[in-house]
């Protein structure tokens, strides 16, 4: 399963005119592949992620998520696609303070009506995959920043998404912890076969990804495999 954006253009109202956030952007991310999207603030990175997540509908172009053309879906269909096929790792973990680590993951799967025993087993397996199974009973305030981000990643994988979209996961971390998070994302992408997009302003970690694209003023200005 893959993620495909083809000639996507997105504009927003701006006074009497329109502001172009994305200008004929194309992106193909195959399964098991990690692509980094880099660029300065205001370059269009967040808009690209929002379109890929089906949170925003582009003016023109195609968005295909795991074989599904999203342009023909109504709001309920897009919500179902996000729930079943797309995992989103937000910049801030936004963990619920009253829930334990394992409960943070369980609540995601309960929304899909899955059986409690199977849900808990999967949650614990994911926490093991991110190195936090021994923290399953702790609450967010008992975790470091890097640990909270790992919970954030595990939570996004609870419903076995085909596409994983990651927004600036290292922005609040120091270089060492940020590198560990990107390394974890690369490993999980390969192991679980997700089509993963990592949006970042920090080029220091792009050597760990498969492909890097540069976005500037809403256009892809550079595309290269990482060395």
Short mmCIF file of N, CA, C and O in Angstrom, two decimals, residues 17-145:
data_model
loop_
_atom_site.label_atom_id
_atom_site.label_comp_id
_atom_site.label_asym_id
_atom_site.label_seq_id
_atom_site.Cartn_x
_atom_site.Cartn_y
_atom_site.Cartn_z
N UNK A 17 -8.03 37.96 -2.73
CA UNK A 17 -7.47 36.94 -3.61
C UNK A 17 -7.33 35.60 -2.92
O UNK A 17 -8.04 35.28 -1.97
N UNK A 18 -6.39 34.79 -3.42
CA UNK A 18 -6.12 33.47 -2.88
C UNK A 18 -4.63 33.32 -2.64
O UNK A 18 -3.81 33.79 -3.42
N UNK A 19 -4.28 32.67 -1.55
CA UNK A 19 -2.89 32.37 -1.22
C UNK A 19 -2.62 30.91 -1.57
O UNK A 19 -3.36 30.02 -1.15
N UNK A 20 -1.58 30.67 -2.37
CA UNK A 20 -1.25 29.30 -2.78
C UNK A 20 -0.35 28.66 -1.75
O UNK A 20 0.79 29.07 -1.53
N UNK A 21 -0.88 27.60 -1.10
CA UNK A 21 -0.12 26.85 -0.10
C UNK A 21 0.66 25.72 -0.74
O UNK A 21 1.78 25.41 -0.33
N UNK A 22 0.05 25.05 -1.75
CA UNK A 22 0.71 23.98 -2.49
C UNK A 22 0.48 24.23 -3.97
O UNK A 22 -0.66 24.51 -4.38
N UNK A 23 1.53 24.11 -4.75
CA UNK A 23 1.47 24.46 -6.17
C UNK A 23 1.91 23.27 -7.02
O UNK A 23 3.09 23.03 -7.22
N UNK A 24 0.92 22.47 -7.47
CA UNK A 24 1.18 21.32 -8.35
C UNK A 24 2.21 20.36 -7.76
O UNK A 24 3.16 19.94 -8.42
N UNK A 25 2.00 19.98 -6.50
CA UNK A 25 2.93 19.10 -5.79
C UNK A 25 2.58 17.64 -6.07
O UNK A 25 1.42 17.24 -5.99
N UNK A 26 3.59 16.85 -6.39
CA UNK A 26 3.43 15.40 -6.56
C UNK A 26 4.37 14.68 -5.61
O UNK A 26 5.51 15.10 -5.40
N UNK A 27 3.88 13.58 -5.05
CA UNK A 27 4.66 12.81 -4.08
C UNK A 27 4.18 11.37 -4.11
O UNK A 27 2.98 11.11 -4.06
N UNK A 28 5.12 10.44 -4.21
CA UNK A 28 4.78 9.02 -4.14
C UNK A 28 5.65 8.36 -3.08
O UNK A 28 6.88 8.42 -3.14
N UNK A 29 4.98 7.75 -2.08
CA UNK A 29 5.69 7.07 -1.01
C UNK A 29 5.24 5.61 -0.99
O UNK A 29 4.10 5.31 -0.64
N UNK A 30 6.11 4.69 -1.38
CA UNK A 30 5.73 3.27 -1.36
C UNK A 30 5.73 2.68 0.04
O UNK A 30 6.25 3.29 0.99
N UNK A 31 5.16 1.50 0.18
CA UNK A 31 5.14 0.80 1.46
C UNK A 31 6.56 0.51 1.92
O UNK A 31 7.44 0.19 1.13
N UNK A 32 6.79 0.66 3.23
CA UNK A 32 8.10 0.40 3.79
C UNK A 32 9.13 1.46 3.51
O UNK A 32 10.33 1.23 3.69
N UNK A 33 8.68 2.64 3.12
CA UNK A 33 9.57 3.72 2.68
C UNK A 33 9.34 4.95 3.55
O UNK A 33 8.19 5.32 3.81
N UNK A 34 10.41 5.59 4.00
CA UNK A 34 10.33 6.80 4.83
C UNK A 34 10.82 7.99 4.02
O UNK A 34 11.98 8.03 3.60
N UNK A 35 9.93 8.94 3.79
CA UNK A 35 10.25 10.16 3.05
C UNK A 35 10.20 11.35 3.99
O UNK A 35 9.22 11.55 4.71
N UNK A 36 11.27 12.15 3.99
CA UNK A 36 11.30 13.38 4.78
C UNK A 36 10.93 14.55 3.90
O UNK A 36 11.41 14.67 2.76
N UNK A 37 10.08 15.43 4.40
CA UNK A 37 9.71 16.68 3.73
C UNK A 37 10.31 17.81 4.54
O UNK A 37 9.95 18.01 5.70
N UNK A 38 11.27 18.53 3.95
CA UNK A 38 11.97 19.58 4.66
C UNK A 38 11.71 20.93 4.00
O UNK A 38 11.35 21.01 2.83
N UNK A 39 11.91 21.98 4.77
CA UNK A 39 11.71 23.33 4.27
C UNK A 39 11.50 24.29 5.42
O UNK A 39 11.19 23.86 6.54
N UNK A 40 11.66 25.58 5.17
CA UNK A 40 11.48 26.57 6.23
C UNK A 40 10.03 26.72 6.64
O UNK A 40 9.11 26.21 5.97
N UNK A 41 9.78 27.43 7.73
CA UNK A 41 8.41 27.71 8.15
C UNK A 41 7.67 28.45 7.04
O UNK A 41 8.22 29.33 6.39
N UNK A 42 6.42 28.04 6.81
CA UNK A 42 5.62 28.69 5.78
C UNK A 42 5.85 28.18 4.38
O UNK A 42 5.31 28.72 3.41
N UNK A 43 6.65 27.11 4.25
CA UNK A 43 6.98 26.61 2.91
C UNK A 43 5.91 25.73 2.31
O UNK A 43 5.90 25.47 1.10
N UNK A 44 4.99 25.22 3.13
CA UNK A 44 3.93 24.34 2.64
C UNK A 44 3.98 22.94 3.22
O UNK A 44 3.17 22.09 2.85
N UNK A 45 4.93 22.68 4.14
CA UNK A 45 5.07 21.33 4.71
C UNK A 45 3.80 20.88 5.43
O UNK A 45 3.32 19.77 5.22
N UNK A 46 3.28 21.75 6.29
CA UNK A 46 2.09 21.39 7.06
C UNK A 46 0.87 21.22 6.17
O UNK A 46 0.02 20.35 6.40
N UNK A 47 0.78 22.04 5.13
CA UNK A 47 -0.33 21.91 4.18
C UNK A 47 -0.26 20.57 3.44
O UNK A 47 -1.29 19.91 3.24
N UNK A 48 0.94 20.17 3.07
CA UNK A 48 1.11 18.88 2.40
C UNK A 48 0.66 17.75 3.32
O UNK A 48 -0.05 16.82 2.89
N UNK A 49 1.03 17.82 4.58
CA UNK A 49 0.65 16.78 5.53
C UNK A 49 -0.86 16.76 5.73
O UNK A 49 -1.48 15.69 5.81
N UNK A 50 -1.49 17.94 5.81
CA UNK A 50 -2.94 18.02 6.00
C UNK A 50 -3.70 17.43 4.82
O UNK A 50 -4.72 16.75 4.99
N UNK A 51 -3.20 17.66 3.62
CA UNK A 51 -3.82 17.08 2.42
C UNK A 51 -3.67 15.57 2.42
O UNK A 51 -4.61 14.82 2.14
N UNK A 52 -2.46 15.09 2.73
CA UNK A 52 -2.21 13.65 2.76
C UNK A 52 -3.07 12.96 3.81
O UNK A 52 -3.49 11.81 3.63
N UNK A 53 -3.37 13.66 4.90
CA UNK A 53 -4.18 13.11 5.98
C UNK A 53 -5.68 13.22 5.70
O UNK A 53 -6.47 12.78 6.54
N UNK A 54 -6.04 13.79 4.57
CA UNK A 54 -7.44 14.05 4.18
C UNK A 54 -8.14 15.00 5.14
O UNK A 54 -9.37 15.04 5.21
N UNK A 55 -7.37 15.80 5.86
CA UNK A 55 -7.96 16.81 6.73
C UNK A 55 -8.35 18.05 5.95
O UNK A 55 -9.21 18.84 6.39
N UNK A 56 -7.72 18.24 4.78
CA UNK A 56 -8.01 19.37 3.90
C UNK A 56 -8.15 18.81 2.48
O UNK A 56 -7.36 17.95 2.06
N UNK A 57 -9.14 19.32 1.75
CA UNK A 57 -9.36 18.89 0.37
C UNK A 57 -8.69 19.88 -0.58
O UNK A 57 -8.96 21.08 -0.50
N UNK A 58 -7.81 19.42 -1.46
CA UNK A 58 -7.12 20.35 -2.36
C UNK A 58 -8.05 20.90 -3.43
O UNK A 58 -9.10 20.32 -3.73
N UNK A 59 -7.64 22.03 -4.02
CA UNK A 59 -8.41 22.62 -5.12
C UNK A 59 -8.36 21.73 -6.36
O UNK A 59 -9.36 21.54 -7.05
N UNK A 60 -7.17 21.17 -6.60
CA UNK A 60 -6.96 20.31 -7.76
C UNK A 60 -5.99 19.19 -7.40
O UNK A 60 -5.24 19.30 -6.45
N UNK A 61 -6.01 18.13 -8.22
CA UNK A 61 -5.07 17.04 -8.05
C UNK A 61 -5.69 15.82 -7.39
O UNK A 61 -6.83 15.85 -6.92
N UNK A 62 -4.92 14.73 -7.38
CA UNK A 62 -5.37 13.46 -6.82
C UNK A 62 -4.61 13.14 -5.53
O UNK A 62 -3.41 13.38 -5.43
N UNK A 63 -5.34 12.56 -4.58
CA UNK A 63 -4.74 12.02 -3.37
C UNK A 63 -5.25 10.59 -3.23
O UNK A 63 -6.45 10.36 -3.15
N UNK A 64 -4.31 9.63 -3.24
CA UNK A 64 -4.67 8.21 -3.16
C UNK A 64 -3.99 7.62 -1.93
O UNK A 64 -2.77 7.64 -1.82
N UNK A 65 -4.79 7.10 -1.02
CA UNK A 65 -4.29 6.52 0.22
C UNK A 65 -4.59 5.03 0.23
O UNK A 65 -5.77 4.64 0.23
N UNK A 66 -3.56 4.22 0.20
CA UNK A 66 -3.72 2.76 0.25
C UNK A 66 -4.72 2.28 -0.80
O UNK A 66 -5.57 1.44 -0.53
N UNK A 67 -4.61 2.83 -2.02
CA UNK A 67 -5.46 2.41 -3.12
C UNK A 67 -6.81 3.09 -3.20
O UNK A 67 -7.57 2.85 -4.14
N UNK A 68 -7.13 3.95 -2.25
CA UNK A 68 -8.43 4.63 -2.23
C UNK A 68 -8.29 6.07 -2.72
O UNK A 68 -7.51 6.85 -2.16
N UNK A 69 -9.04 6.41 -3.76
CA UNK A 69 -9.10 7.80 -4.24
C UNK A 69 -9.90 8.61 -3.24
O UNK A 69 -11.10 8.37 -3.04
N UNK A 70 -9.27 9.58 -2.62
CA UNK A 70 -9.95 10.31 -1.54
C UNK A 70 -10.88 11.40 -2.04
O UNK A 70 -11.76 11.84 -1.31
N UNK A 71 -10.70 11.83 -3.30
CA UNK A 71 -11.50 12.94 -3.81
C UNK A 71 -12.98 12.63 -3.88
O UNK A 71 -13.81 13.55 -3.79
N UNK A 72 -13.34 11.36 -4.02
CA UNK A 72 -14.75 10.98 -4.15
C UNK A 72 -15.41 10.70 -2.80
O UNK A 72 -16.61 10.44 -2.74
N UNK A 73 -14.65 10.76 -1.72
CA UNK A 73 -15.20 10.43 -0.41
C UNK A 73 -15.90 11.63 0.22
O UNK A 73 -15.45 12.77 0.11
N UNK A 74 -17.01 11.37 0.92
CA UNK A 74 -17.67 12.41 1.70
C UNK A 74 -16.95 12.52 3.04
O UNK A 74 -16.04 11.74 3.35
N UNK A 75 -17.32 13.50 3.90
CA UNK A 75 -16.62 13.66 5.18
C UNK A 75 -16.60 12.39 6.03
O UNK A 75 -15.58 12.08 6.66
N UNK A 76 -17.70 11.65 6.05
CA UNK A 76 -17.74 10.41 6.84
C UNK A 76 -16.77 9.38 6.27
O UNK A 76 -16.10 8.65 7.02
N UNK A 77 -16.69 9.32 4.94
CA UNK A 77 -15.77 8.38 4.30
C UNK A 77 -14.33 8.74 4.58
O UNK A 77 -13.50 7.84 4.80
N UNK A 78 -14.00 10.03 4.57
CA UNK A 78 -12.63 10.45 4.87
C UNK A 78 -12.29 10.15 6.33
O UNK A 78 -11.17 9.73 6.64
N UNK A 79 -13.25 10.37 7.23
CA UNK A 79 -13.01 10.06 8.65
C UNK A 79 -12.76 8.58 8.85
O UNK A 79 -11.87 8.18 9.61
N UNK A 80 -13.52 7.74 8.15
CA UNK A 80 -13.32 6.29 8.26
C UNK A 80 -11.96 5.89 7.70
O UNK A 80 -11.28 5.03 8.28
N UNK A 81 -11.55 6.52 6.60
CA UNK A 81 -10.24 6.23 6.02
C UNK A 81 -9.13 6.60 6.99
O UNK A 81 -8.16 5.84 7.17
N UNK A 82 -9.24 7.76 7.62
CA UNK A 82 -8.23 8.15 8.60
C UNK A 82 -8.17 7.16 9.76
O UNK A 82 -7.10 6.79 10.23
N UNK A 83 -9.33 6.74 10.22
CA UNK A 83 -9.39 5.83 11.36
C UNK A 83 -8.79 4.47 11.03
O UNK A 83 -8.12 3.86 11.86
N UNK A 84 -9.00 4.00 9.80
CA UNK A 84 -8.62 2.63 9.44
C UNK A 84 -7.28 2.54 8.71
O UNK A 84 -6.62 1.49 8.78
N UNK A 85 -6.86 3.59 8.01
CA UNK A 85 -5.70 3.48 7.13
C UNK A 85 -4.58 4.47 7.41
O UNK A 85 -3.47 4.31 6.89
N UNK A 86 -4.86 5.52 8.20
CA UNK A 86 -3.86 6.58 8.38
C UNK A 86 -3.53 6.73 9.85
O UNK A 86 -4.42 6.89 10.69
N UNK A 87 -2.24 6.70 10.16
CA UNK A 87 -1.78 7.03 11.51
C UNK A 87 -1.12 8.39 11.48
O UNK A 87 -0.34 8.70 10.57
N UNK A 88 -1.45 9.24 12.45
CA UNK A 88 -0.91 10.60 12.49
C UNK A 88 -0.17 10.81 13.81
O UNK A 88 -0.72 10.59 14.89
N UNK A 89 1.09 11.23 13.70
CA UNK A 89 1.90 11.56 14.87
C UNK A 89 2.03 13.08 14.90
O UNK A 89 2.73 13.67 14.09
N UNK A 90 1.32 13.69 15.83
CA UNK A 90 1.33 15.15 15.91
C UNK A 90 2.60 15.64 16.58
O UNK A 90 3.29 14.90 17.29
N UNK A 91 2.89 16.92 16.36
CA UNK A 91 4.11 17.52 16.90
C UNK A 91 4.16 17.41 18.42
O UNK A 91 5.18 17.08 19.00
N UNK A 92 3.03 17.68 19.06
CA UNK A 92 2.92 17.52 20.51
C UNK A 92 2.17 16.23 20.80
O UNK A 92 1.12 15.98 20.22
N UNK A 93 2.67 15.38 21.68
CA UNK A 93 2.03 14.10 21.94
C UNK A 93 0.58 14.20 22.40
O UNK A 93 -0.24 13.34 22.07
N UNK A 94 0.24 15.25 23.17
CA UNK A 94 -1.14 15.44 23.64
C UNK A 94 -1.70 14.18 24.28
O UNK A 94 -2.83 13.75 23.98
N UNK A 95 -0.92 13.58 25.16
CA UNK A 95 -1.38 12.40 25.89
C UNK A 95 -2.37 12.83 26.97
O UNK A 95 -2.26 13.91 27.55
N UNK A 96 -3.34 11.98 27.23
CA UNK A 96 -4.35 12.28 28.25
C UNK A 96 -3.76 12.04 29.63
O UNK A 96 -3.34 10.92 29.94
N UNK A 97 -3.70 13.06 30.48
CA UNK A 97 -2.97 12.94 31.75
C UNK A 97 -3.53 11.89 32.70
O UNK A 97 -2.80 11.35 33.53
N UNK A 98 -4.82 11.57 32.58
CA UNK A 98 -5.44 10.62 33.50
C UNK A 98 -5.25 9.17 33.10
O UNK A 98 -5.55 8.26 33.87
N UNK A 99 -4.75 8.92 31.89
CA UNK A 99 -4.61 7.56 31.39
C UNK A 99 -3.18 7.07 31.51
O UNK A 99 -2.23 7.84 31.37
N UNK A 100 -3.03 5.76 31.74
CA UNK A 100 -1.70 5.16 31.73
C UNK A 100 -1.21 5.05 30.29
O UNK A 100 -1.98 5.25 29.34
N UNK A 101 0.05 4.70 30.14
CA UNK A 101 0.64 4.57 28.81
C UNK A 101 -0.13 3.56 27.96
O UNK A 101 -0.48 3.82 26.81
N UNK A 102 -0.40 2.38 28.50
CA UNK A 102 -1.10 1.37 27.71
C UNK A 102 -2.53 1.80 27.39
O UNK A 102 -3.06 1.51 26.31
N UNK A 103 -3.15 2.55 28.29
CA UNK A 103 -4.52 3.03 28.04
C UNK A 103 -4.55 4.08 26.93
O UNK A 103 -5.55 4.18 26.20
N UNK A 104 -3.47 4.86 26.78
CA UNK A 104 -3.40 5.84 25.69
C UNK A 104 -3.58 5.14 24.34
O UNK A 104 -4.22 5.66 23.42
N UNK A 105 -2.99 3.94 24.22
CA UNK A 105 -3.07 3.17 22.98
C UNK A 105 -4.42 2.46 22.86
O UNK A 105 -5.03 2.43 21.80
N UNK A 106 -4.89 1.89 23.97
CA UNK A 106 -6.12 1.13 23.95
C UNK A 106 -7.32 1.96 23.50
O UNK A 106 -8.18 1.48 22.78
N UNK A 107 -7.35 3.21 23.94
CA UNK A 107 -8.52 4.04 23.61
C UNK A 107 -8.65 4.24 22.12
O UNK A 107 -9.77 4.36 21.59
N UNK A 108 -7.53 4.26 21.38
CA UNK A 108 -7.59 4.41 19.93
C UNK A 108 -8.31 3.24 19.28
O UNK A 108 -9.15 3.42 18.39
N UNK A 109 -7.98 2.02 19.69
CA UNK A 109 -8.59 0.84 19.09
C UNK A 109 -10.02 0.63 19.54
O UNK A 109 -10.85 0.11 18.79
N UNK A 110 -10.34 1.04 20.76
CA UNK A 110 -11.72 0.91 21.23
C UNK A 110 -12.67 1.71 20.34
O UNK A 110 -13.84 1.32 20.16
N UNK A 111 -12.20 2.81 19.78
CA UNK A 111 -13.04 3.63 18.90
C UNK A 111 -13.44 2.85 17.65
O UNK A 111 -14.45 3.17 17.02
N UNK A 112 -12.66 1.84 17.29
CA UNK A 112 -12.96 1.01 16.12
C UNK A 112 -13.74 -0.25 16.48
O UNK A 112 -13.98 -1.10 15.63
N UNK A 113 -14.11 -0.38 17.75
CA UNK A 113 -14.95 -1.50 18.17
C UNK A 113 -14.22 -2.82 18.28
O UNK A 113 -14.85 -3.89 18.20
N UNK A 114 -12.92 -2.80 18.51
CA UNK A 114 -12.17 -4.05 18.61
C UNK A 114 -12.28 -4.64 20.02
O UNK A 114 -12.57 -3.94 20.99
N UNK A 115 -12.06 -5.95 20.12
CA UNK A 115 -12.23 -6.66 21.38
C UNK A 115 -11.16 -6.24 22.38
O UNK A 115 -9.98 -6.15 22.05
N UNK A 116 -11.59 -6.01 23.66
CA UNK A 116 -10.65 -5.50 24.66
C UNK A 116 -9.38 -6.32 24.84
O UNK A 116 -8.30 -5.77 24.95
N UNK A 117 -9.49 -7.66 24.86
CA UNK A 117 -8.30 -8.48 25.08
C UNK A 117 -7.30 -8.32 23.94
O UNK A 117 -6.10 -8.15 24.16
N UNK A 118 -7.81 -8.37 22.70
CA UNK A 118 -6.94 -8.22 21.54
C UNK A 118 -6.31 -6.83 21.52
O UNK A 118 -5.14 -6.66 21.13
N UNK A 119 -7.08 -5.83 21.93
CA UNK A 119 -6.58 -4.46 21.97
C UNK A 119 -5.43 -4.33 22.95
O UNK A 119 -4.39 -3.73 22.64
N UNK A 120 -5.57 -4.89 24.13
CA UNK A 120 -4.51 -4.78 25.13
C UNK A 120 -3.26 -5.52 24.67
O UNK A 120 -2.14 -5.01 24.84
N UNK A 121 -3.43 -6.68 24.08
CA UNK A 121 -2.28 -7.44 23.59
C UNK A 121 -1.53 -6.65 22.52
O UNK A 121 -0.29 -6.62 22.52
N UNK A 122 -2.26 -6.03 21.61
CA UNK A 122 -1.60 -5.24 20.57
C UNK A 122 -0.91 -4.02 21.17
O UNK A 122 0.20 -3.67 20.76
N UNK A 123 -1.56 -3.37 22.12
CA UNK A 123 -0.97 -2.19 22.75
C UNK A 123 0.35 -2.55 23.42
O UNK A 123 1.35 -1.84 23.28
N UNK A 124 0.37 -3.65 24.14
CA UNK A 124 1.60 -4.06 24.82
C UNK A 124 2.68 -4.45 23.82
O UNK A 124 3.87 -4.17 24.03
N UNK A 125 2.28 -5.08 22.71
CA UNK A 125 3.26 -5.44 21.68
C UNK A 125 3.88 -4.19 21.06
O UNK A 125 5.09 -4.15 20.79
N UNK A 126 3.08 -3.17 20.82
CA UNK A 126 3.60 -1.93 20.26
C UNK A 126 4.51 -1.21 21.25
O UNK A 126 5.55 -0.65 20.87
N UNK A 127 4.12 -1.21 22.52
CA UNK A 127 4.99 -0.60 23.53
C UNK A 127 6.32 -1.34 23.62
O UNK A 127 7.37 -0.71 23.83
N UNK A 128 6.29 -2.64 23.45
CA UNK A 128 7.53 -3.40 23.41
C UNK A 128 8.36 -2.98 22.20
O UNK A 128 9.59 -2.83 22.30
N UNK A 129 7.70 -2.76 21.06
CA UNK A 129 8.41 -2.38 19.84
C UNK A 129 9.11 -1.03 19.97
O UNK A 129 10.15 -0.80 19.36
N UNK A 130 8.52 -0.13 20.78
CA UNK A 130 9.14 1.20 20.95
C UNK A 130 9.95 1.28 22.25
O UNK A 130 10.38 2.36 22.66
N UNK A 131 10.14 0.14 22.91
CA UNK A 131 10.99 0.09 24.09
C UNK A 131 10.37 0.64 25.35
O UNK A 131 11.09 1.09 26.26
N UNK A 132 9.03 0.57 25.47
CA UNK A 132 8.38 1.16 26.62
C UNK A 132 7.41 0.22 27.33
O UNK A 132 6.58 0.66 28.12
N UNK A 133 7.51 -1.08 27.06
CA UNK A 133 6.56 -1.99 27.70
C UNK A 133 6.69 -1.96 29.22
O UNK A 133 5.71 -2.17 29.95
N UNK A 134 7.88 -1.65 29.71
CA UNK A 134 8.07 -1.58 31.17
C UNK A 134 7.49 -0.29 31.76
O UNK A 134 7.46 -0.13 32.98
N UNK A 135 7.02 0.61 30.89
CA UNK A 135 6.39 1.85 31.36
C UNK A 135 4.87 1.83 31.13
O UNK A 135 4.21 2.86 31.25
N UNK A 136 4.32 0.66 30.82
CA UNK A 136 2.91 0.56 30.43
C UNK A 136 1.95 1.11 31.47
O UNK A 136 0.90 1.66 31.13
N UNK A 137 2.28 0.98 32.75
CA UNK A 137 1.38 1.43 33.81
C UNK A 137 1.62 2.85 34.28
O UNK A 137 0.91 3.32 35.17
N UNK A 138 2.57 3.55 33.68
CA UNK A 138 2.86 4.92 34.10
C UNK A 138 1.98 5.93 33.38
O UNK A 138 1.39 5.63 32.35
N UNK A 139 1.94 7.13 33.94
CA UNK A 139 1.16 8.21 33.33
C UNK A 139 2.11 9.23 32.69
O UNK A 139 3.31 9.23 32.98
N UNK A 140 1.58 10.08 31.81
CA UNK A 140 2.46 10.98 31.04
C UNK A 140 3.45 11.78 31.86
O UNK A 140 4.60 11.97 31.44
N UNK A 141 3.04 12.26 33.03
CA UNK A 141 3.94 13.10 33.82
C UNK A 141 5.13 12.33 34.35
O UNK A 141 6.12 12.93 34.83
N UNK A 142 5.07 11.00 34.28
CA UNK A 142 6.17 10.16 34.76
C UNK A 142 7.14 9.77 33.64
O UNK A 142 8.04 8.98 33.86
N UNK A 143 6.93 10.33 32.45
CA UNK A 143 7.76 10.01 31.29
C UNK A 143 8.60 11.20 30.87
O UNK A 143 8.22 12.36 31.08
N UNK A 144 9.73 10.92 30.21
CA UNK A 144 10.54 11.98 29.62
C UNK A 144 9.89 12.43 28.31
O UNK A 144 8.96 11.79 27.79
N UNK A 145 10.41 13.53 27.74
CA UNK A 145 9.88 14.01 26.47
C UNK A 145 10.03 12.99 25.35
O UNK A 145 9.11 12.77 24.55
#
